[in-house]
Amino acid sequence: MKKQYQYTHSHNEPVHDSSLKHVQGTTIYFDDMPAIEGELHACVVTSPVAKGKIKNIDISAAEKMPGVQCIITAKDIPGDNQMGAVFHDEPCIASQRVDFMGQTLAIVAANSLEEAIRAAAAVKMDIEPEPPILSIEEAINQNAVLQPQRKIERGNVDQVFAQCKHVLSGRFRSGGQEHWYLETQICIAVPGEDDEMTCYCSTQHPSESQAIVAEVLGTDRNRIVVETRRLGGAFGGKETSGNHVAAWAALLAAKSRKAVRLRLTRDTDQAITGKRHRFMSDWKIGFDENGAIQAYEVVLNADAGYASDLTMAILERAMLHAENAYFIPHIRIVGNSWKTNLPSNVAFRGFGQPQGMAVIENAIDQIARFLKKEPNNIRLLNFYGSNERNTAPYGAEIENNRLDSVYSKIVNSSDYHARRKKIDEFNNQSKYIKRGLALTPVKFGISFTTAFLNQAGALVHIYSDGSIQVNHGGIEMGQGLNTKMLQVAAEELGVNVERIKVTATNTSKIPNTSATAASSGTDLNGMAVKNAIDQLKERLKNVAPEILGEMFPNKTILATNIVVENDMVSDASQPSISCNFDEFVAKAYLKQTHLSAAGFYRTPDIWFDRPNGVGKPFHYYAFAMSVSEVEVNILTGRAKLLRADLIEDAGQSINSMIDKGQVIGGFVQGLGWVTTEDLKWNKDGKLLNASPDTYKIPTITDIPVELNIELLENAPNHNTIRRSKAVGEPPFPLAISAWLAIKDAVSAVYDHQIEPPLSIPATNEEIVICIAKMK
Amino acid sequence: MKTKNSISFLLNGEAVHIDFALQNIKPSTTVLNWLRNYAHHTETKEGCAEGDCGACTVVVAQPDKSSQKLIYKAVNSCLLFLPSIDGKLLITSRGLAPETDNVNILHPVQKAIVDEHASQCGFCTPGFVMSLFALYHKSIDADDNEINNALAGNLCRCTGYDSIRKAAKVALNDRNPDRFDQLEHDLLKSLDALQQNTMFDADCQNQRYLKPATINEALAARAAWPEALVVNGSTDAALQQSKHFKHIPFILDISGINEFKNFNKNGFQIEAGAGLSLEDLRLEIVDAFPALNDILSVFASRQIRNAATLGGNLGSASPIGDTTPLLLACNASVKLISISGSRTMPLSEFITGYRQTALQKDEFIETVFIPLPAADEKVKMYKVSKRHDMDISTVSAAFRLKINLENKVENFAAFYGGMAATTIEANETKSFLLAKQWSQTTIEEAMSILIGEFNPISDARSGAEFRNIAAANLLQQFFNDTQSEMS
Ligand SMILES: Cc1cc2nc3c(=O)[nH]c(=O)nc-3n(C[C@H](O)[C@H](O)[C@H](O)COP(=O)(O)OP(=O)(O)OC[C@H]3O[C@@H](n4cnc5c(N)ncnc54)[C@H](O)[C@@H]3O)c2cc1C
Ligand code: FES
Ligand code: FES
């Protein structure tokens, strides 16, 4: 290798592999790619009504606008007019009818973005409006079912309810959430010969973007290349939503035969892309005088928006986490998906788990208030056991349960009991400022619940100069996946990270991949990289007796004794026999060794029988807990997080700094969901918070100065890459502790005598109105 | 009149000259779009193009009054028209250090972000780097509040900010002279060499853009072309273009007029130039007028305040403008100036309706006179917004109170933002309160009046019900604060 690359470590861990470029601004995001000669800029023409019949789309005036090169409506699509990820119920461009405000009716490419936008405004749309469905209640009233109901059930729920000492019930709501990745959706589509099309697009799922582009263009996948180097944030928002932008850009590029850049402006992105699913859940819980839960029934109603997208998988995850960390002997979990005239809701970090879990956490809080007990005692009493009381409602065993150990750790480290006392004293003295405290446990199942998706590929090349290129099917979107892959590759092969380059993800290198989602990026791709490296190592070992034998004549060298360590290939039984990696590889090449390997991995032993709601849908569980303390000004509704303690079980962390970053980042994103991130629509179905002016994600002042985070120590996982655990999503629902702490503070207004009717998000408005309702 | 149709500035120290007609660049091209699309400086990112995310943050530096020192300010390049940086030093994240893969060569704020693992997707990072760089040049040891205040205008969706805050502390803790300190003398010299005192007048791509260099040029231009859109900080005006993609045919940019940036203060009143940036104003009045500092501290972000002006805030006459309630409660007045003279009128008369003012077509706001509260008066302003920082008011209220020795209300004023089409006074509540005991009982009765006094709308920010309750609750909050101050 010629160049001495530097690789920075800090706090004993390698830093993110792009971090030096991040701070200088030299990282290349899609829109930073230089324009291709003749490149066009594109935008979408969207529906101004939420529901109706399309009578006519007139593009004649728009076509004559300055700079316009190409306008496409549904009838111009050469292939299938569809881009649904699972169920094919989402048109690429609406043709007969519109089902949400912001649905695409035409796409425009022009010489500049301004010209495209002006031309878009000149497209005339004649749509006969119909009354839209804008709430889950309305969808239920009109029986607007998306997909058939699903159910998971164990025990004799109805019978046990009849015998329970206490039964509480209620309706719980949690709101949607806009992803607000910093980089908006974008695709640059570049046409080639023979129907070839290369798409540089913001996607967490290149293979699916490739498939959808092929389908709308009416061609085969072998002609479509999707390449994604990095995303400026995604969080689930680019798992399927990126496909749309890719399909639109590709259609324009195919028709105009020019490169097309389609980047959604922030306001358009917010207005037309799907969000986290709103849920409205009806629950009923039966328990004894100690708070031991005997029966739980919950009907989870998800607002799917107008089409299926991943709603059923999201609902499924909500159902599979409806009991959270608690063993409930008799339980019925029902999942309904409802169609509304809003953009089809999509994946968002947690993928339904936070929505499902919030319901039972609220119910437990209510039990505690009802029994006048410390909520933690109720939680502790109902936690899954280790050897008994450890089967989930769907029949799987909760293996390696770490709830008790995490609980005792966090109760101590957060000084929970002493602070609870102090807070009670504070609240007795203070009329308008109230404090609240809450602990939230999380048990998060890791794997795609659609079993076949748990597969991944990798492609590792060793070049004859000793430098190594690692390709895998995962997407780097900030979570540090490439850094971890670099570490895995270096450690598994026994070389330094400096000689490895992880490249852009490309469908021609790794085909048929799954989305980088479900927190599985490292688990799956890490194993695939390891698999490729194992093959390469084997080949190096096999050629070693020949190479080393020539270098050290008269020695007997056995392939089984060869090790690769610290950039050296050596005979472990004869330490003097050793060759540096560069030289060894150069010789291996001359000996005609195959220095490239494709790796593959599939997660073993997972299955889920949907119709019967039983199975082992997860490879393992990640555990986490948080304690949050808040202060609420009951006059203005301002809630301030004073302190948060977070403990995450990341197994044997591959990079503890990256993992901690995921935990805090996930927690703060969750904090936004439970506090300030509020979506409101007007009666016509227009999203009122379709810009950062009115949609408020947390800023630096919203996080407490005292934020303690710990990764569980000495907790290696079984049967995963380097004994680590997934860490992307489990921290998100930790923020429910902040919401429960707000509820606790609100409850203190009437000395915990009245149950606060608080929903998610607890905005200042929600808090003040909630207090008014308690009067 | 001598004019020019080009601008000159330093980009990361290198001289740049833009001749708009020659290069066929629209004069109101934002600094962000120029950097990205013309100058291949893609390190500056667009996250929203409306001032809300800070991804586009750059630093603009210029000499202080003594011309001996550079003042560094972080601003949102997405809302900055190119001519406004004429004669200044524009700094981006690529200008802080030579391009390197060695962490030790980076600027200390960059190095700290790397060392603290404070970037994930990295899209927000250049913006944070620039906000931190400005802070690096402002504060010796910034506390948590100062760090928060400097970074509240930068959104990050990945990190949860903790690592960024740690990086800020590390970088600011050990502040050594950086490249810019070392080059300061040369930079001042280079800036001095750039011609700035000529009026800028460009007509290109169907847009006329005037940026007078003197007050007389400005007054003459205003009289001659009343149809031109007046801009100063352009944080409000630029949205028409960046967010709404509207073409602005004629712009009169008054950000270069020093006469609009005066500041004077005596024991009785503040005289603030309408062109003074809100952050400069805030720094001037921190001690003299705490209520104004309170509201300015939660006004948008530091980047916005570095550009936005008081004249722009009053000139846009928004019902949710944050300075208006306080200025009205303090009986502020405005001095308007035109080519034919000047006049001064109470602010209450200046604002005539929803986004309407008494400004004549040839006038500018020149100065705002703000009487300071007397020693026996209590003045406070509150802002209720969904998010604490970087948010527009849902409801805001400014109170002024004088009680006599018998604890009776002698004088009272309450002005609300967000409750009507203009900032509005709580007249019924006021008449009720006058001469009453300043007590909890009185307040409760007053609140029951207040809660029905206005007829606010429901919108993206909140429903009308919350606005009404919050409006009443703010009176309680004010009462509580007066009590705790007295005790
Ligand atoms: C992200 C963001 C956040 C914001 N947050 C807040 C907030 O928290 N609170 C708030 O109140 N506002 C807020 N604003 C609105 C805006 O920043 C302020 O109103 C600001 O004070 C405008 O000042 P400017 O100099 O930038 O105005 P410009 O955009 O330059 O001008 C605005 C208007 O005022 C007129 N004008 C300007 N100066 C004069 C003058 N000297 N004489 C006559 N007319 C003049 C112009 O003709 C124009 O119509 C925010 C804006 C953005 C983009
Ligand atoms: S791009 Fe978001 S503030 Fe400028
Ligand atoms: S690192 Fe991704 S937004 Fe900040």
PDB file of C-alpha atoms in Angstrom, chain B residues 112-298:
ATOM      1  CA  ALA B 112     -13.465  18.523  19.155  1.00  0.00           C
ATOM      2  CA  ILE B 113     -16.427  17.289  17.135  1.00  0.00           C
ATOM      3  CA  VAL B 114     -14.343  14.429  15.765  1.00  0.00           C
ATOM      4  CA  ASP B 115     -12.891  13.584  19.162  1.00  0.00           C
ATOM      5  CA  GLU B 116     -16.257  13.602  20.892  1.00  0.00           C
ATOM      6  CA  HIS B 117     -17.818  11.420  18.192  1.00  0.00           C
ATOM      7  CA  ALA B 118     -20.267  14.256  17.670  1.00  0.00           C
ATOM      8  CA  SER B 119     -21.246  13.623  14.074  1.00  0.00           C
ATOM      9  CA  GLN B 120     -23.401  10.802  12.813  1.00  0.00           C
ATOM     10  CA  CYS B 121     -24.898  11.392   9.387  1.00  0.00           C
ATOM     11  CA  GLY B 122     -22.823  14.564   9.262  1.00  0.00           C
ATOM     12  CA  PHE B 123     -25.306  16.626   7.315  1.00  0.00           C
ATOM     13  CA  CYS B 124     -25.799  19.133  10.115  1.00  0.00           C
ATOM     14  CA  THR B 125     -22.128  19.135  11.048  1.00  0.00           C
ATOM     15  CA  PRO B 126     -20.705  21.946   8.880  1.00  0.00           C
ATOM     16  CA  GLY B 127     -23.440  24.198  10.273  1.00  0.00           C
ATOM     17  CA  PHE B 128     -22.580  23.313  13.866  1.00  0.00           C
ATOM     18  CA  VAL B 129     -18.915  23.823  13.083  1.00  0.00           C
ATOM     19  CA  MET B 130     -19.633  27.346  11.911  1.00  0.00           C
ATOM     20  CA  SER B 131     -21.841  28.255  14.875  1.00  0.00           C
ATOM     21  CA  LEU B 132     -19.134  26.951  17.163  1.00  0.00           C
ATOM     22  CA  PHE B 133     -16.468  28.793  15.241  1.00  0.00           C
ATOM     23  CA  ALA B 134     -18.347  32.055  15.785  1.00  0.00           C
ATOM     24  CA  LEU B 135     -18.662  31.240  19.465  1.00  0.00           C
ATOM     25  CA  TYR B 136     -14.951  30.417  19.567  1.00  0.00           C
ATOM     26  CA  HIS B 137     -14.298  33.966  18.478  1.00  0.00           C
ATOM     27  CA  LYS B 138     -16.832  35.478  20.834  1.00  0.00           C
ATOM     28  CA  SER B 139     -16.548  33.912  24.234  1.00  0.00           C
ATOM     29  CA  ILE B 140     -13.619  32.932  26.331  1.00  0.00           C
ATOM     30  CA  ASP B 141     -15.354  30.503  28.613  1.00  0.00           C
ATOM     31  CA  ALA B 142     -18.887  29.984  27.519  1.00  0.00           C
ATOM     32  CA  ASP B 143     -21.170  28.351  30.055  1.00  0.00           C
ATOM     33  CA  ASP B 144     -23.936  25.885  29.215  1.00  0.00           C
ATOM     34  CA  ASN B 145     -26.412  28.677  28.612  1.00  0.00           C
ATOM     35  CA  GLU B 146     -24.159  30.467  26.200  1.00  0.00           C
ATOM     36  CA  ILE B 147     -23.430  27.225  24.350  1.00  0.00           C
ATOM     37  CA  ASN B 148     -27.127  26.422  24.144  1.00  0.00           C
ATOM     38  CA  ASN B 149     -27.892  29.899  22.951  1.00  0.00           C
ATOM     39  CA  ALA B 150     -25.229  29.743  20.264  1.00  0.00           C
ATOM     40  CA  LEU B 151     -26.343  26.316  19.028  1.00  0.00           C
ATOM     41  CA  ALA B 152     -30.139  26.452  19.373  1.00  0.00           C
ATOM     42  CA  GLY B 153     -30.409  27.461  15.730  1.00  0.00           C
ATOM     43  CA  ASN B 154     -28.749  24.260  14.542  1.00  0.00           C
ATOM     44  CA  LEU B 155     -30.925  21.186  14.334  1.00  0.00           C
ATOM     45  CA  CYS B 156     -29.447  17.735  14.529  1.00  0.00           C
ATOM     46  CA  ARG B 157     -31.721  14.743  14.185  1.00  0.00           C
ATOM     47  CA  CYS B 158     -29.066  12.092  14.833  1.00  0.00           C
ATOM     48  CA  THR B 159     -26.861  12.800  17.809  1.00  0.00           C
ATOM     49  CA  GLY B 160     -29.271  14.049  20.428  1.00  0.00           C
ATOM     50  CA  TYR B 161     -26.824  16.961  20.913  1.00  0.00           C
ATOM     51  CA  ASP B 162     -25.050  15.600  23.997  1.00  0.00           C
ATOM     52  CA  SER B 163     -21.815  14.856  22.172  1.00  0.00           C
ATOM     53  CA  ILE B 164     -22.002  18.195  20.387  1.00  0.00           C
ATOM     54  CA  ARG B 165     -22.340  20.023  23.668  1.00  0.00           C
ATOM     55  CA  LYS B 166     -19.356  18.123  25.010  1.00  0.00           C
ATOM     56  CA  ALA B 167     -17.381  19.041  21.899  1.00  0.00           C
ATOM     57  CA  ALA B 168     -18.303  22.696  22.390  1.00  0.00           C
ATOM     58  CA  LYS B 169     -16.990  22.603  25.927  1.00  0.00           C
ATOM     59  CA  VAL B 170     -13.772  20.907  24.923  1.00  0.00           C
ATOM     60  CA  ALA B 171     -13.136  23.384  22.125  1.00  0.00           C
ATOM     61  CA  LEU B 172     -13.930  26.464  24.170  1.00  0.00           C
ATOM     62  CA  ASN B 173     -12.122  25.330  27.269  1.00  0.00           C
ATOM     63  CA  ASP B 174      -8.746  25.497  25.741  1.00  0.00           C
ATOM     64  CA  ARG B 175      -8.979  28.437  23.439  1.00  0.00           C
ATOM     65  CA  ASN B 176      -5.760  29.121  21.585  1.00  0.00           C
ATOM     66  CA  PRO B 177      -5.268  31.621  18.804  1.00  0.00           C
ATOM     67  CA  ASP B 178      -6.448  30.022  15.577  1.00  0.00           C
ATOM     68  CA  ARG B 179      -5.575  30.632  11.972  1.00  0.00           C
ATOM     69  CA  PHE B 180      -7.891  33.626  11.823  1.00  0.00           C
ATOM     70  CA  ASP B 181      -6.390  35.267  14.882  1.00  0.00           C
ATOM     71  CA  GLN B 182      -2.999  34.858  13.294  1.00  0.00           C
ATOM     72  CA  LEU B 183      -4.145  36.245   9.974  1.00  0.00           C
ATOM     73  CA  GLU B 184      -6.312  39.007  11.419  1.00  0.00           C
ATOM     74  CA  HIS B 185      -4.020  41.805  10.408  1.00  0.00           C
ATOM     75  CA  ASP B 186      -3.778  40.604   6.811  1.00  0.00           C
ATOM     76  CA  LEU B 187      -7.484  39.979   6.599  1.00  0.00           C
ATOM     77  CA  LEU B 188      -8.260  43.489   7.850  1.00  0.00           C
ATOM     78  CA  LYS B 189      -5.954  44.850   5.216  1.00  0.00           C
ATOM     79  CA  SER B 190      -7.539  42.804   2.459  1.00  0.00           C
ATOM     80  CA  LEU B 191     -11.003  43.860   3.559  1.00  0.00           C
ATOM     81  CA  ASP B 192      -9.968  47.464   3.643  1.00  0.00           C
ATOM     82  CA  ALA B 193      -8.873  47.157   0.041  1.00  0.00           C
ATOM     83  CA  LEU B 194     -12.333  46.077  -1.088  1.00  0.00           C
ATOM     84  CA  GLN B 195     -14.369  48.983  -2.438  1.00  0.00           C
ATOM     85  CA  GLN B 196     -17.537  49.297  -0.411  1.00  0.00           C
ATOM     86  CA  ASN B 197     -18.676  52.877  -0.329  1.00  0.00           C
ATOM     87  CA  THR B 198     -20.326  52.898  -3.719  1.00  0.00           C
ATOM     88  CA  MET B 199     -23.985  52.210  -4.218  1.00  0.00           C
ATOM     89  CA  PHE B 200     -24.695  48.781  -5.652  1.00  0.00           C
ATOM     90  CA  ASP B 201     -27.192  48.784  -8.507  1.00  0.00           C
ATOM     91  CA  ALA B 202     -27.618  45.662 -10.572  1.00  0.00           C
ATOM     92  CA  ASP B 203     -30.308  44.800 -13.051  1.00  0.00           C
ATOM     93  CA  CYS B 204     -30.158  41.228 -14.147  1.00  0.00           C
ATOM     94  CA  GLN B 205     -32.496  38.287 -14.733  1.00  0.00           C
ATOM     95  CA  ASN B 206     -35.548  40.550 -14.446  1.00  0.00           C
ATOM     96  CA  GLN B 207     -34.505  41.838 -11.096  1.00  0.00           C
ATOM     97  CA  ARG B 208     -33.264  45.243 -10.013  1.00  0.00           C
ATOM     98  CA  TYR B 209     -31.299  45.259  -6.797  1.00  0.00           C
ATOM     99  CA  LEU B 210     -30.209  48.488  -5.098  1.00  0.00           C
ATOM    100  CA  LYS B 211     -27.983  48.634  -2.105  1.00  0.00           C
ATOM    101  CA  PRO B 212     -27.226  52.240  -1.211  1.00  0.00           C
ATOM    102  CA  ALA B 213     -24.049  53.055   0.650  1.00  0.00           C
ATOM    103  CA  THR B 214     -25.240  56.250   2.296  1.00  0.00           C
ATOM    104  CA  ILE B 215     -28.417  57.425   3.924  1.00  0.00           C
ATOM    105  CA  ASN B 216     -28.974  60.057   1.285  1.00  0.00           C
ATOM    106  CA  GLU B 217     -28.759  57.491  -1.483  1.00  0.00           C
ATOM    107  CA  ALA B 218     -31.174  55.328   0.435  1.00  0.00           C
ATOM    108  CA  LEU B 219     -33.696  58.131   0.932  1.00  0.00           C
ATOM    109  CA  ALA B 220     -33.483  59.153  -2.697  1.00  0.00           C
ATOM    110  CA  ALA B 221     -33.900  55.595  -3.887  1.00  0.00           C
ATOM    111  CA  ARG B 222     -36.861  55.038  -1.605  1.00  0.00           C
ATOM    112  CA  ALA B 223     -38.582  58.155  -2.964  1.00  0.00           C
ATOM    113  CA  ALA B 224     -37.784  57.302  -6.566  1.00  0.00           C
ATOM    114  CA  TRP B 225     -38.808  53.640  -6.427  1.00  0.00           C
ATOM    115  CA  PRO B 226     -41.496  53.170  -3.784  1.00  0.00           C
ATOM    116  CA  GLU B 227     -42.385  49.836  -5.375  1.00  0.00           C
ATOM    117  CA  ALA B 228     -39.071  48.281  -4.357  1.00  0.00           C
ATOM    118  CA  LEU B 229     -39.197  45.789  -1.504  1.00  0.00           C
ATOM    119  CA  VAL B 230     -37.194  47.184   1.389  1.00  0.00           C
ATOM    120  CA  VAL B 231     -34.991  44.606   3.070  1.00  0.00           C
ATOM    121  CA  ASN B 232     -32.555  44.843   5.888  1.00  0.00           C
ATOM    122  CA  GLY B 233     -31.702  41.545   7.550  1.00  0.00           C
ATOM    123  CA  SER B 234     -33.885  39.867   4.904  1.00  0.00           C
ATOM    124  CA  THR B 235     -34.836  37.083   7.337  1.00  0.00           C
ATOM    125  CA  ASP B 236     -38.475  37.774   6.605  1.00  0.00           C
ATOM    126  CA  ALA B 237     -38.253  38.979   3.015  1.00  0.00           C
ATOM    127  CA  ALA B 238     -35.961  36.236   1.698  1.00  0.00           C
ATOM    128  CA  LEU B 239     -38.557  33.573   2.513  1.00  0.00           C
ATOM    129  CA  GLN B 240     -40.626  34.768  -0.431  1.00  0.00           C
ATOM    130  CA  GLN B 241     -37.856  33.501  -2.639  1.00  0.00           C
ATOM    131  CA  SER B 242     -36.271  30.624  -0.705  1.00  0.00           C
ATOM    132  CA  LYS B 243     -39.445  29.031   0.621  1.00  0.00           C
ATOM    133  CA  HIS B 244     -42.163  30.238  -1.727  1.00  0.00           C
ATOM    134  CA  PHE B 245     -40.136  30.417  -4.947  1.00  0.00           C
ATOM    135  CA  LYS B 246     -41.521  33.862  -5.748  1.00  0.00           C
ATOM    136  CA  HIS B 247     -39.630  36.212  -7.970  1.00  0.00           C
ATOM    137  CA  ILE B 248     -38.932  39.565  -6.296  1.00  0.00           C
ATOM    138  CA  PRO B 249     -38.691  42.140  -9.095  1.00  0.00           C
ATOM    139  CA  PHE B 250     -37.146  45.032  -7.180  1.00  0.00           C
ATOM    140  CA  ILE B 251     -35.183  45.076  -3.950  1.00  0.00           C
ATOM    141  CA  LEU B 252     -33.936  48.032  -1.945  1.00  0.00           C
ATOM    142  CA  ASP B 253     -31.397  46.692   0.519  1.00  0.00           C
ATOM    143  CA  ILE B 254     -30.652  49.061   3.385  1.00  0.00           C
ATOM    144  CA  SER B 255     -28.328  46.796   5.331  1.00  0.00           C
ATOM    145  CA  GLY B 256     -25.369  49.001   4.447  1.00  0.00           C
ATOM    146  CA  ILE B 257     -26.668  52.188   6.046  1.00  0.00           C
ATOM    147  CA  ASN B 258     -24.722  52.927   9.214  1.00  0.00           C
ATOM    148  CA  GLU B 259     -27.112  55.686  10.289  1.00  0.00           C
ATOM    149  CA  PHE B 260     -29.738  53.010  10.900  1.00  0.00           C
ATOM    150  CA  LYS B 261     -27.496  51.126  13.268  1.00  0.00           C
ATOM    151  CA  ASN B 262     -27.042  53.699  15.994  1.00  0.00           C
ATOM    152  CA  PHE B 263     -27.546  52.869  19.596  1.00  0.00           C
ATOM    153  CA  ASN B 264     -27.911  55.256  22.517  1.00  0.00           C
ATOM    154  CA  LYS B 265     -29.055  54.750  26.018  1.00  0.00           C
ATOM    155  CA  ASN B 266     -29.556  56.965  29.006  1.00  0.00           C
ATOM    156  CA  GLY B 267     -31.275  56.421  32.311  1.00  0.00           C
ATOM    157  CA  PHE B 268     -34.688  56.968  30.784  1.00  0.00           C
ATOM    158  CA  GLN B 269     -34.706  55.530  27.363  1.00  0.00           C
ATOM    159  CA  ILE B 270     -33.102  53.393  24.712  1.00  0.00           C
ATOM    160  CA  GLU B 271     -32.713  54.707  21.193  1.00  0.00           C
ATOM    161  CA  ALA B 272     -32.233  51.744  18.910  1.00  0.00           C
ATOM    162  CA  GLY B 273     -31.489  52.135  15.243  1.00  0.00           C
ATOM    163  CA  ALA B 274     -33.997  50.238  13.123  1.00  0.00           C
ATOM    164  CA  GLY B 275     -31.105  48.595  11.295  1.00  0.00           C
ATOM    165  CA  LEU B 276     -29.382  47.329  14.402  1.00  0.00           C
ATOM    166  CA  SER B 277     -29.297  43.553  14.457  1.00  0.00           C
ATOM    167  CA  LEU B 278     -31.378  42.063  17.226  1.00  0.00           C
ATOM    168  CA  GLU B 279     -28.359  40.267  18.660  1.00  0.00           C
ATOM    169  CA  ASP B 280     -26.347  43.498  18.793  1.00  0.00           C
ATOM    170  CA  LEU B 281     -29.313  45.178  20.428  1.00  0.00           C
ATOM    171  CA  ARG B 282     -29.611  42.347  22.923  1.00  0.00           C
ATOM    172  CA  LEU B 283     -25.971  42.606  23.904  1.00  0.00           C
ATOM    173  CA  GLU B 284     -26.392  46.352  24.465  1.00  0.00           C
ATOM    174  CA  ILE B 285     -29.373  46.030  26.808  1.00  0.00           C
ATOM    175  CA  VAL B 286     -28.669  42.819  28.750  1.00  0.00           C
ATOM    176  CA  ASP B 287     -28.445  44.686  32.045  1.00  0.00           C
ATOM    177  CA  ALA B 288     -30.359  47.832  31.230  1.00  0.00           C
ATOM    178  CA  PHE B 289     -33.563  46.140  30.173  1.00  0.00           C
ATOM    179  CA  PRO B 290     -33.890  42.526  31.356  1.00  0.00           C
ATOM    180  CA  ALA B 291     -37.395  42.069  29.940  1.00  0.00           C
ATOM    181  CA  LEU B 292     -36.140  42.918  26.447  1.00  0.00           C
ATOM    182  CA  ASN B 293     -33.177  40.614  26.903  1.00  0.00           C
ATOM    183  CA  ASP B 294     -35.520  37.824  27.994  1.00  0.00           C
ATOM    184  CA  ILE B 295     -37.583  38.047  24.869  1.00  0.00           C
ATOM    185  CA  LEU B 296     -34.655  38.554  22.520  1.00  0.00           C
ATOM    186  CA  SER B 297     -32.950  35.502  23.992  1.00  0.00           C
ATOM    187  CA  VAL B 298     -35.801  33.314  22.759  1.00  0.00           C
TER     188      VAL B 298
END
